Short mmCIF file of C-alpha atoms in Angstrom, two decimals:
data_model
loop_
_atom_site.label_atom_id
_atom_site.label_comp_id
_atom_site.label_asym_id
_atom_site.label_seq_id
_atom_site.Cartn_x
_atom_site.Cartn_y
_atom_site.Cartn_z
CA MET A 856 3.32 68.24 -10.62
CA SER A 857 4.99 65.35 -8.86
CA LYS A 858 3.03 62.20 -8.23
CA SER A 859 2.22 61.10 -4.71
CA ASN A 860 4.83 60.31 -2.12
CA LEU A 861 3.59 56.74 -2.29
CA ASN A 862 4.66 56.45 -5.91
CA PHE A 863 8.10 57.84 -5.17
CA THR A 864 8.51 55.49 -2.24
CA SER A 865 7.55 52.62 -4.52
CA ALA A 866 10.22 53.75 -6.96
CA LEU A 867 12.90 53.72 -4.28
CA VAL A 868 11.80 50.30 -3.05
CA ALA A 869 11.88 49.04 -6.62
CA ALA A 870 15.38 50.43 -7.13
CA THR A 871 16.57 48.63 -4.01
CA LEU A 872 15.02 45.34 -5.05
CA PHE A 873 16.41 45.59 -8.55
CA SER A 874 19.93 46.25 -7.29
CA SER A 875 20.52 42.54 -6.77
CA ALA A 876 23.06 40.92 -9.03
CA ALA A 877 20.37 38.99 -10.87
CA PHE A 878 18.72 42.18 -12.08
CA ALA A 879 21.73 44.49 -12.29
CA GLU A 880 23.26 42.47 -15.13
CA GLN A 881 20.09 42.49 -17.24
CA ALA A 882 20.13 45.10 -19.99
CA TYR A 883 17.18 46.48 -21.92
CA GLY A 884 16.67 43.58 -24.29
CA PRO A 885 16.85 41.52 -26.25
CA PHE A 886 13.19 40.51 -25.93
CA PRO A 887 11.62 37.76 -28.05
CA VAL A 888 9.34 38.32 -31.04
CA THR A 889 5.80 37.62 -29.85
CA VAL A 890 3.71 38.88 -32.80
CA LYS A 891 1.26 36.17 -33.81
CA GLY A 892 1.82 34.93 -37.34
CA TYR A 893 5.18 36.67 -37.84
CA SER A 894 7.27 34.69 -40.35
CA GLY A 895 10.36 36.88 -40.80
CA ASP A 896 13.88 36.31 -39.54
CA LYS A 897 13.88 38.84 -36.66
CA THR A 898 14.49 37.36 -33.21
CA ASP A 899 14.63 40.53 -31.10
CA SER A 900 11.50 42.68 -30.90
CA VAL A 901 13.21 45.72 -29.40
CA SER A 902 13.25 48.76 -31.70
CA TYR A 903 13.82 52.43 -30.85
CA SER A 904 16.30 53.62 -33.50
CA GLY A 905 14.02 56.51 -34.49
CA GLN A 906 14.34 58.01 -31.04
CA ILE A 907 18.12 57.67 -31.11
CA ALA A 908 18.15 59.45 -34.47
CA ARG A 909 16.26 62.33 -32.86
CA HIS A 910 18.78 62.50 -30.01
CA VAL A 911 21.51 62.80 -32.64
CA LEU A 912 19.51 65.50 -34.45
CA HIS A 913 19.27 67.33 -31.11
CA ASP A 914 22.99 67.05 -30.36
CA SER A 915 23.84 68.22 -33.87
CA LEU A 916 21.36 71.12 -33.69
CA LYS A 917 22.99 72.31 -30.47
CA LYS A 918 26.43 72.29 -32.13
CA ALA A 919 25.08 74.09 -35.21
CA ALA A 920 23.78 76.91 -32.99
CA ALA A 921 27.38 78.06 -32.48
CA LYS A 922 28.23 78.43 -36.18
CA GLY A 923 27.00 82.01 -36.65
CA ASP A 924 29.45 84.83 -37.35
CA GLY A 925 27.27 87.67 -36.09
CA GLY A 926 24.91 87.96 -39.04
CA ASN A 927 26.80 87.57 -42.31
CA ASN A 928 26.09 83.84 -42.55
CA ALA A 929 22.75 83.94 -40.74
CA ALA A 930 20.71 82.50 -43.65
CA GLU A 931 23.16 79.64 -44.12
CA VAL A 932 23.28 78.76 -40.41
CA GLU A 933 19.50 78.99 -40.05
CA ALA A 934 19.05 76.63 -43.01
CA LEU A 935 21.51 74.20 -41.44
CA MET A 936 19.76 74.30 -38.08
CA LEU A 937 16.34 73.90 -39.67
CA ALA A 938 17.57 70.82 -41.50
CA TYR A 939 18.27 69.16 -38.15
CA PHE A 940 15.08 70.51 -36.54
CA ASN A 941 12.64 69.85 -39.39
CA GLY A 942 14.43 66.90 -40.97
CA SER A 943 15.89 66.71 -44.46
CA GLU A 944 15.54 64.62 -47.58
CA GLU A 945 19.33 64.49 -47.61
CA ASP A 946 21.28 62.15 -45.37
CA LEU A 947 22.51 64.62 -42.78
CA GLU A 948 26.02 64.42 -41.43
CA ILE A 949 26.16 63.82 -37.69
CA ILE A 950 27.72 66.93 -36.16
CA ALA A 951 27.57 65.46 -32.65
CA PRO A 952 28.44 63.01 -31.23
CA VAL A 953 31.31 62.16 -33.60
CA SER A 954 34.39 60.02 -33.29
CA LYS A 955 37.26 61.38 -31.21
CA ASP A 956 40.58 59.98 -30.09
CA GLY A 957 39.91 57.01 -27.85
CA PHE A 958 36.17 56.99 -28.58
CA PRO A 959 35.30 55.88 -32.15
CA VAL A 960 31.63 56.20 -33.17
CA LYS A 961 30.12 53.72 -35.62
CA GLN A 962 27.67 56.00 -37.45
CA ALA A 963 28.60 59.11 -39.44
CA THR A 964 25.18 60.10 -40.83
CA VAL A 965 21.69 60.26 -39.33
CA ASN A 966 20.21 57.83 -41.87
CA GLU A 967 22.59 55.14 -40.68
CA ILE A 968 20.55 55.20 -37.49
CA SER A 969 17.05 55.79 -38.87
CA LYS A 970 15.67 57.50 -42.00
CA GLY A 971 13.10 60.26 -42.30
CA LYS A 972 13.24 61.57 -38.74
CA ASN A 973 12.86 65.11 -37.42
CA ILE A 974 12.50 66.99 -34.14
CA SER A 975 9.72 69.42 -35.06
CA GLY A 976 7.08 66.74 -35.64
CA LYS A 977 7.61 65.40 -32.11
CA PHE A 978 7.90 68.76 -30.34
CA TYR A 979 5.63 70.18 -27.64
CA ASN A 980 3.19 72.51 -29.38
CA GLY A 981 1.19 73.83 -26.44
CA ALA A 982 1.52 77.39 -25.18
CA MET A 983 4.94 78.14 -23.72
CA THR A 984 4.34 81.03 -21.33
CA ALA A 985 7.91 80.82 -20.03
CA TRP A 986 9.00 82.67 -23.18
CA PRO A 987 7.85 86.13 -24.30
CA GLY A 988 5.27 86.50 -27.06
CA ASN A 989 2.63 83.98 -25.97
CA GLN A 990 3.81 81.45 -28.54
CA SER A 991 3.57 77.70 -29.03
CA GLY A 992 6.51 75.51 -28.14
CA VAL A 993 7.39 74.94 -31.80
CA ASP A 994 7.26 78.65 -32.60
CA VAL A 995 9.51 79.40 -29.62
CA ALA A 996 12.05 76.88 -30.90
CA LEU A 997 11.92 78.37 -34.42
CA GLN A 998 12.46 81.85 -33.01
CA MET A 999 15.42 80.63 -30.97
CA ILE A 1000 16.91 79.04 -34.09
CA LYS A 1001 16.58 82.29 -36.06
CA MET A 1002 18.22 84.31 -33.27
CA ALA A 1003 21.00 81.75 -32.85
CA ALA A 1004 21.79 81.91 -36.56
CA ALA A 1005 22.17 85.70 -36.43
CA SER A 1006 24.37 85.65 -33.32
CA GLU A 1007 28.11 85.44 -32.81
CA GLN A 1008 28.76 81.75 -32.08
CA GLY A 1009 25.39 81.36 -30.37
CA TYR A 1010 26.03 84.11 -27.81
CA ASP A 1011 24.07 87.30 -27.14
CA PRO A 1012 25.97 89.31 -24.47
CA VAL A 1013 23.44 92.17 -24.45
CA ASN A 1014 20.30 90.21 -23.60
CA GLY A 1015 22.15 87.34 -21.91
CA MET A 1016 21.31 84.46 -24.26
CA ASP A 1017 23.29 81.28 -24.92
CA TRP A 1018 21.28 79.87 -27.81
CA GLY A 1019 22.84 76.43 -27.90
CA GLN A 1020 22.00 75.85 -24.24
CA LEU A 1021 18.49 77.28 -24.50
CA ILE A 1022 17.60 75.25 -27.58
CA SER A 1023 19.17 72.08 -26.20
CA LYS A 1024 17.65 72.05 -22.73
CA PHE A 1025 14.22 73.13 -23.97
CA THR A 1026 14.30 70.34 -26.56
CA LEU A 1027 15.23 67.72 -23.95
CA GLY A 1028 11.85 68.50 -22.43
CA ALA A 1029 9.73 69.56 -25.38
CA MET A 1030 10.72 66.55 -27.50
CA ALA A 1031 12.09 63.66 -25.41
CA TYR A 1032 10.25 64.16 -22.10
CA ASN A 1033 7.00 65.27 -23.70
CA GLN A 1034 6.83 62.41 -26.18
CA ALA A 1035 7.64 59.80 -23.57
CA VAL A 1036 5.35 60.85 -20.73
CA ASP A 1037 2.54 62.56 -22.64
CA ASN A 1038 2.24 60.07 -25.49
CA TYR A 1039 3.87 56.65 -25.32
CA LEU A 1040 3.48 56.23 -21.55
CA ASP A 1041 0.08 57.88 -21.53
CA GLU A 1042 -2.62 57.32 -24.18
CA LYS A 1043 -0.70 54.55 -25.91
CA LEU A 1044 -1.08 52.42 -22.78
CA GLU A 1045 -4.86 52.29 -23.20
CA ALA A 1046 -6.37 48.96 -24.29
CA ASP A 1047 -7.57 50.12 -27.71
CA ASN A 1048 -4.48 52.16 -28.59
CA LYS A 1049 -1.67 50.11 -30.16
CA PRO A 1050 -2.97 46.81 -28.70
CA ASN A 1051 -0.56 44.03 -27.84
CA ASP A 1052 -2.35 41.34 -29.89
CA LYS A 1053 -1.58 43.12 -33.17
CA PRO A 1054 1.65 44.25 -34.82
CA TYR A 1055 2.48 47.94 -34.38
CA SER A 1056 2.14 48.32 -38.14
CA GLU A 1057 1.62 45.88 -40.99
CA GLY A 1058 4.49 43.41 -41.20
CA ALA A 1059 6.21 44.67 -38.04
CA HIS A 1060 8.01 42.16 -35.82
CA TYR A 1061 6.87 43.90 -32.64
CA THR A 1062 3.43 44.42 -31.14
CA GLY A 1063 1.75 47.76 -30.59
CA LYS A 1064 2.51 47.85 -26.89
CA GLU A 1065 6.06 46.50 -27.31
CA HIS A 1066 7.06 49.21 -29.75
CA SER A 1067 5.27 52.03 -27.90
CA TRP A 1068 7.17 51.12 -24.73
CA ASP A 1069 10.46 50.84 -26.65
CA GLU A 1070 9.96 54.28 -28.16
CA ALA A 1071 9.49 55.81 -24.72
CA PHE A 1072 12.70 54.10 -23.56
CA GLY A 1073 14.51 55.46 -26.60
CA TYR A 1074 13.57 59.00 -25.68
CA PHE A 1075 15.11 58.50 -22.23
CA GLY A 1076 18.44 58.08 -24.00
CA ALA A 1077 20.11 55.41 -21.86
CA ALA A 1078 22.45 52.84 -23.33
CA ALA A 1079 20.92 49.37 -23.42
CA HIS A 1080 23.39 48.34 -20.70
CA SER A 1081 23.30 51.56 -18.62
CA VAL A 1082 21.97 49.66 -15.59
CA THR A 1083 25.25 47.75 -15.41
CA LEU A 1084 27.24 51.00 -15.16
CA SER A 1085 27.74 53.36 -12.24
CA PRO A 1086 26.43 56.94 -12.44
CA GLU A 1087 30.01 58.07 -12.98
CA GLN A 1088 30.44 55.65 -15.89
CA ASN A 1089 27.16 56.64 -17.55
CA TYR A 1090 28.15 60.28 -17.20
CA ALA A 1091 31.58 59.59 -18.70
CA VAL A 1092 30.10 57.67 -21.64
CA SER A 1093 27.98 60.68 -22.54
CA LYS A 1094 31.12 62.81 -22.36
CA GLN A 1095 32.90 60.28 -24.64
CA LYS A 1096 35.54 59.59 -21.99
CA ASP A 1097 35.10 55.90 -21.18
CA LEU A 1098 35.30 53.56 -24.17
CA ALA A 1099 35.45 50.43 -22.04
CA ALA A 1100 32.23 51.30 -20.22
CA ALA A 1101 30.43 52.22 -23.45
CA ASP A 1102 31.56 49.32 -25.63
CA ALA A 1103 29.17 46.64 -24.39
CA ASN A 1104 29.86 44.16 -27.20
CA GLY A 1105 33.63 44.70 -27.21
CA ASP A 1106 33.95 45.46 -30.92
CA GLY A 1107 36.01 48.61 -30.32
CA VAL A 1108 33.46 51.05 -31.75
CA ILE A 1109 30.43 52.75 -30.18
CA ASP A 1110 27.06 52.03 -31.74
CA LEU A 1111 24.92 55.09 -31.08
CA LYS A 1112 21.79 52.95 -31.28
CA THR A 1113 22.55 50.97 -28.14
CA GLU A 1114 25.86 51.97 -26.52
CA PHE A 1115 25.69 55.73 -25.98
CA VAL A 1116 24.10 57.82 -23.21
CA PHE A 1117 22.08 60.82 -24.42
CA GLY A 1118 20.69 63.91 -22.68
CA PRO A 1119 17.87 62.80 -20.36
CA ALA A 1120 19.76 59.74 -19.08
CA TYR A 1121 22.94 61.80 -18.81
CA TYR A 1122 21.26 64.26 -16.47
CA ALA A 1123 19.74 61.44 -14.42
CA ALA A 1124 23.23 60.00 -13.97
CA GLY A 1125 24.59 63.46 -13.25
CA ALA A 1126 22.13 63.99 -10.41
CA ASP A 1127 22.98 60.54 -9.02
CA LYS A 1128 26.73 61.11 -9.01
CA GLY A 1129 26.64 64.60 -7.52
CA GLY A 1130 24.66 66.74 -5.16
CA ASN A 1131 24.03 66.31 -1.48
CA LYS A 1132 22.30 62.92 -1.42
CA ASN A 1133 22.69 59.56 -3.09
CA THR A 1134 19.72 59.47 -5.48
CA GLN A 1135 18.95 56.63 -7.91
CA TYR A 1136 17.15 58.34 -10.76
CA MET A 1137 18.97 56.46 -13.52
CA THR A 1138 18.55 53.02 -11.92
CA THR A 1139 14.93 53.61 -10.95
CA ILE A 1140 13.88 54.88 -14.38
CA PHE A 1141 15.88 52.24 -16.27
CA ASN A 1142 14.56 49.33 -14.23
CA ALA A 1143 10.97 50.53 -14.55
CA PHE A 1144 11.43 50.65 -18.32
CA ARG A 1145 13.08 47.24 -18.48
CA ASP A 1146 10.65 45.47 -16.19
CA GLY A 1147 7.68 47.03 -17.90
CA ARG A 1148 9.02 45.69 -21.18
CA ALA A 1149 9.45 42.24 -19.65
CA LEU A 1150 5.84 42.38 -18.51
CA ILE A 1151 4.67 43.13 -22.05
CA ALA A 1152 6.80 40.31 -23.46
CA SER A 1153 5.32 37.89 -20.93
CA ALA A 1154 1.89 38.35 -22.54
CA ASN A 1155 3.30 36.44 -25.53
CA GLY A 1156 1.48 38.47 -28.16
CA GLU A 1157 -1.92 38.40 -26.46
CA ALA A 1158 -3.87 41.51 -25.49
CA LEU A 1159 -2.83 42.79 -22.09
CA THR A 1160 -5.29 42.17 -19.30
CA ASP A 1161 -6.58 45.06 -17.22
CA GLU A 1162 -4.34 43.86 -14.40
CA GLN A 1163 -1.28 43.84 -16.66
CA ARG A 1164 -2.03 47.32 -17.97
CA ALA A 1165 -2.50 48.57 -14.40
CA GLU A 1166 0.94 47.20 -13.51
CA LEU A 1167 2.38 48.74 -16.67
CA LYS A 1168 0.87 52.11 -15.78
CA ASN A 1169 2.51 51.87 -12.37
CA TYR A 1170 5.90 51.45 -14.07
CA ALA A 1171 5.04 54.42 -16.29
CA ASP A 1172 4.19 56.48 -13.22
CA ILE A 1173 7.56 55.65 -11.64
CA ILE A 1174 9.30 56.72 -14.85
CA GLU A 1175 7.39 59.98 -15.16
CA THR A 1176 7.81 60.95 -11.49
CA ASN A 1177 11.56 60.38 -11.50
CA TRP A 1178 12.08 61.95 -14.94
CA GLU A 1179 10.27 65.06 -13.74
CA LYS A 1180 12.46 65.11 -10.64
CA THR A 1181 15.56 64.79 -12.85
CA LEU A 1182 14.51 67.92 -14.77
CA ALA A 1183 13.80 69.70 -11.49
CA GLU A 1184 17.25 68.68 -10.18
CA ALA A 1185 18.90 70.16 -13.28
CA THR A 1186 16.92 73.39 -12.92
CA PHE A 1187 17.98 73.54 -9.26
CA LYS A 1188 21.64 72.93 -10.11
CA TYR A 1189 21.84 75.74 -12.65
CA ALA A 1190 19.99 78.19 -10.40
CA GLY A 1191 22.88 77.56 -8.00
CA SER A 1192 25.41 78.08 -10.77
CA VAL A 1193 23.82 81.42 -11.73
CA TYR A 1194 23.89 82.46 -8.07
CA LYS A 1195 27.62 81.73 -7.83
CA ASP A 1196 28.34 83.39 -11.19
CA ILE A 1197 26.86 86.67 -9.96
CA ASP A 1198 29.40 86.72 -7.12
CA LYS A 1199 32.17 86.40 -9.72
CA ILE A 1200 30.70 89.16 -11.87
CA LYS A 1201 30.47 91.48 -8.85
CA SER A 1202 34.09 90.75 -7.96
CA GLY A 1203 35.17 92.41 -11.22
CA GLU A 1204 37.77 89.75 -12.04
CA ASP A 1205 37.92 88.55 -15.66
CA SER A 1206 34.54 90.13 -16.32
CA ASP A 1207 34.15 88.81 -19.88
CA LYS A 1208 34.68 85.20 -18.80
CA ALA A 1209 32.46 85.61 -15.77
CA LEU A 1210 29.64 87.05 -17.89
CA ARG A 1211 29.99 84.30 -20.48
CA ASN A 1212 29.70 81.59 -17.81
CA TYR A 1213 26.75 83.40 -16.27
CA VAL A 1214 24.88 83.51 -19.57
CA LYS A 1215 25.69 79.86 -20.29
CA HIS A 1216 24.39 78.71 -16.94
CA TRP A 1217 21.32 80.91 -17.25
CA GLY A 1218 20.57 79.29 -20.62
CA GLU A 1219 20.71 75.89 -18.95
CA LEU A 1220 18.54 77.10 -16.06
CA LYS A 1221 15.94 78.64 -18.36
CA GLY A 1222 15.95 75.74 -20.81
CA PHE A 1223 15.38 73.17 -18.08
CA SER A 1224 12.65 75.27 -16.46
CA MET A 1225 10.92 75.29 -19.86
CA ALA A 1226 11.51 71.54 -20.19
CA LEU A 1227 9.71 71.02 -16.88
CA GLN A 1228 6.70 72.81 -18.36
CA SER A 1229 6.62 70.56 -21.45
CA GLY A 1230 5.29 67.38 -19.86
CA LYS A 1231 1.71 66.26 -19.40
CA ASN A 1232 1.33 67.84 -15.96
CA ASN A 1233 0.07 71.41 -15.71
CA LEU A 1234 2.43 72.99 -13.20
CA GLY A 1235 -0.01 75.84 -12.56
CA ALA A 1236 1.16 78.34 -9.96
CA THR A 1237 4.57 76.67 -9.75
CA ALA A 1238 5.21 77.54 -13.41
CA ILE A 1239 4.04 81.12 -12.86
CA ASP A 1240 6.42 81.50 -9.93
CA LEU A 1241 9.35 79.91 -11.79
CA ASN A 1242 8.81 82.08 -14.85
CA TRP A 1243 8.63 85.27 -12.79
CA LEU A 1244 11.68 84.49 -10.66
CA ILE A 1245 13.85 83.39 -13.61
CA GLY A 1246 12.45 85.92 -16.09
CA PHE A 1247 12.61 86.04 -19.88
CA GLY A 1248 16.32 86.83 -19.65
CA PRO A 1249 18.89 87.10 -16.86
CA ALA A 1250 19.44 90.29 -14.90
CA MET A 1251 22.40 91.95 -16.63
CA PRO A 1252 25.14 94.11 -15.08
CA ASP A 1253 23.39 97.27 -16.36
CA GLY A 1254 20.35 96.45 -14.22
CA LYS A 1255 18.09 95.57 -17.16
CA MET A 1256 16.55 92.32 -18.31
CA VAL A 1257 14.31 91.14 -21.15
CA SER A 1258 10.64 91.80 -20.46
CA ASP A 1259 8.98 91.19 -23.83
CA ILE A 1260 9.47 90.73 -27.54
CA ASP A 1261 8.14 93.15 -30.13
CA ALA A 1262 6.24 92.51 -33.37
CA ASP A 1263 9.51 92.35 -35.30
CA GLY A 1264 10.97 89.67 -33.03
CA ASN A 1265 13.31 91.99 -31.13
CA PHE A 1266 13.75 91.74 -27.39
CA VAL A 1267 12.45 94.55 -25.19
CA ARG A 1268 14.57 95.18 -22.09
CA GLY A 1269 12.01 96.86 -19.88
CA ARG A 1270 12.37 95.07 -16.56
CA GLU A 1271 14.75 96.42 -13.94
CA MET A 1272 16.61 94.04 -11.64
CA THR A 1273 19.89 94.37 -9.76
CA LEU A 1274 22.28 91.45 -9.64
CA ASP A 1275 21.83 91.33 -5.87
CA ASP A 1276 18.07 90.99 -6.17
CA TYR A 1277 18.46 88.38 -8.90
CA GLN A 1278 20.64 86.31 -6.60
CA VAL A 1279 17.77 86.21 -4.13
CA ASN A 1280 15.51 85.05 -6.96
CA MET A 1281 17.85 82.15 -7.68
CA LEU A 1282 17.68 81.01 -4.06
CA LYS A 1283 13.90 81.27 -4.17
CA VAL A 1284 13.91 79.12 -7.30
CA GLN A 1285 15.88 76.46 -5.43
CA LYS A 1286 13.55 76.66 -2.43
CA LEU A 1287 10.48 76.36 -4.68
CA LEU A 1288 11.87 73.29 -6.46
CA ILE A 1289 12.54 71.54 -3.15
CA GLU A 1290 9.05 72.28 -1.90
CA LYS A 1291 7.15 71.37 -5.08
CA PHE A 1292 9.15 68.43 -6.45
CA GLY A 1293 10.79 66.90 -3.39
CA ILE A 1294 14.19 66.75 -5.06
CA GLU A 1295 17.05 65.28 -3.00
CA SER A 1296 20.34 65.47 -4.92
CA ARG A 1297 20.37 69.31 -4.89
CA ALA A 1298 23.68 70.04 -6.60
CA ASN A 1299 24.91 73.60 -6.02
CA ASP A 1300 22.53 74.04 -3.09
CA ALA A 1301 22.80 77.64 -1.89
CA THR A 1302 19.49 77.90 -0.03
CA ALA A 1303 21.28 78.31 3.30
CA ASP A 1304 22.19 81.82 2.13
CA LEU A 1305 18.59 82.88 1.48
CA ALA A 1306 17.66 84.37 4.84
CA ALA A 1307 20.92 86.29 5.26
CA LEU A 1308 20.91 87.67 1.71
CA ALA A 1309 17.24 88.64 1.80
CA ASP A 1310 17.75 90.35 5.15
CA LYS A 1311 20.76 92.24 3.81
CA LEU A 1312 18.84 93.51 0.78
CA GLY A 1313 15.64 94.30 2.66
CA GLU A 1314 12.21 94.75 1.17
CA ASN A 1315 13.31 94.91 -2.48
CA ALA A 1316 14.32 91.25 -2.38
CA SER A 1317 11.03 90.05 -0.96
CA ALA A 1318 9.09 92.01 -3.58
CA GLU A 1319 10.00 89.42 -6.19
CA ASN A 1320 7.57 87.01 -4.52
CA ASP A 1321 4.66 89.06 -5.91
#
């Protein structure tokens, strides 16, 4: 769950302090080499290219999920997707993000960023009860990949699945969020784990703590200069629509290692630029990362003192709290989208398009709700409530929804739910997220409709609280 209100208040105060011109122009790095005895030619100790490679693997995997033709090429598409999920001995082509008119990208293959990387080895492997079958996170992802490969362009209109969205949003939590908050910003901050008075590995030009912190920053996915950009600019860079904002060094091409904005940072910027309130998730998280890194560099290659590690853990707490809120904001936003989509479906206009948008938004809602459950915090009853309200699949126009998965991996549609009742569930999801995570941006906020809609539907609507 969320950290204390004190921590969040500290984050907001920090964001305000860091908004001065002196801090706003300072990017993430370069930071000096502080490893004792290092004799190489490196002058910048910052390194997180492996994490950027995994963001590219994620983006490419999402694109590959739409390559199925309904079953005939299922084996081929599954092999392609597994190459990006499990890694490959071959130098994989980057499927996304790639160069487009007005936005040239420097790298064309994954190995140009970092070699030997995969998603599966850095994926949440605890139980994922948000998905049917009582499976581990990795097994859920593998099942999603198999189903995506057998689908028509990643879409299942019967059960209501958009595989690209489900895989993508789940991975943003199960890989990036999980690795950052439950590994690099957790046990690797302890004194005897990757100590700062030794290189991260033999011959490395960065210390254990320097590189651990850098890797966590890499998973956040911000550009090295994101703090100098507005939320709108960061959002546009991720959409490949603002070359000037992205091209920090002015060479006319975008280096994915340092100049692009990937998933987690994109959604932080998205929450900041939209919604009902002016949040500062991107700035707060970025500045905590950057100032924590400056603290490590200030130790000049010596072991961190207990006081320094305590300060570093405070920065980590700010990052984790606001990253969790960012995921909750995204879950909230798409619950609102699903709510609105149901109105369009019930109107009967352009039913195929309305259903497709509904399924897409549900995939984003479900994926982000699973991402929230992939961190180091046990969400307990909140997760149980979220999983029941959202379900294993969306309520479909025929009044059925997925309730289980059989031994052969086929969905069972045994739960009954009207679209009206499911709309109430979406509003309850939004209400729950406000109460449990204290989110403030609240894009697509429809909670004002809850009382009237529940009253209109009567007791059936309230039954979904059970």
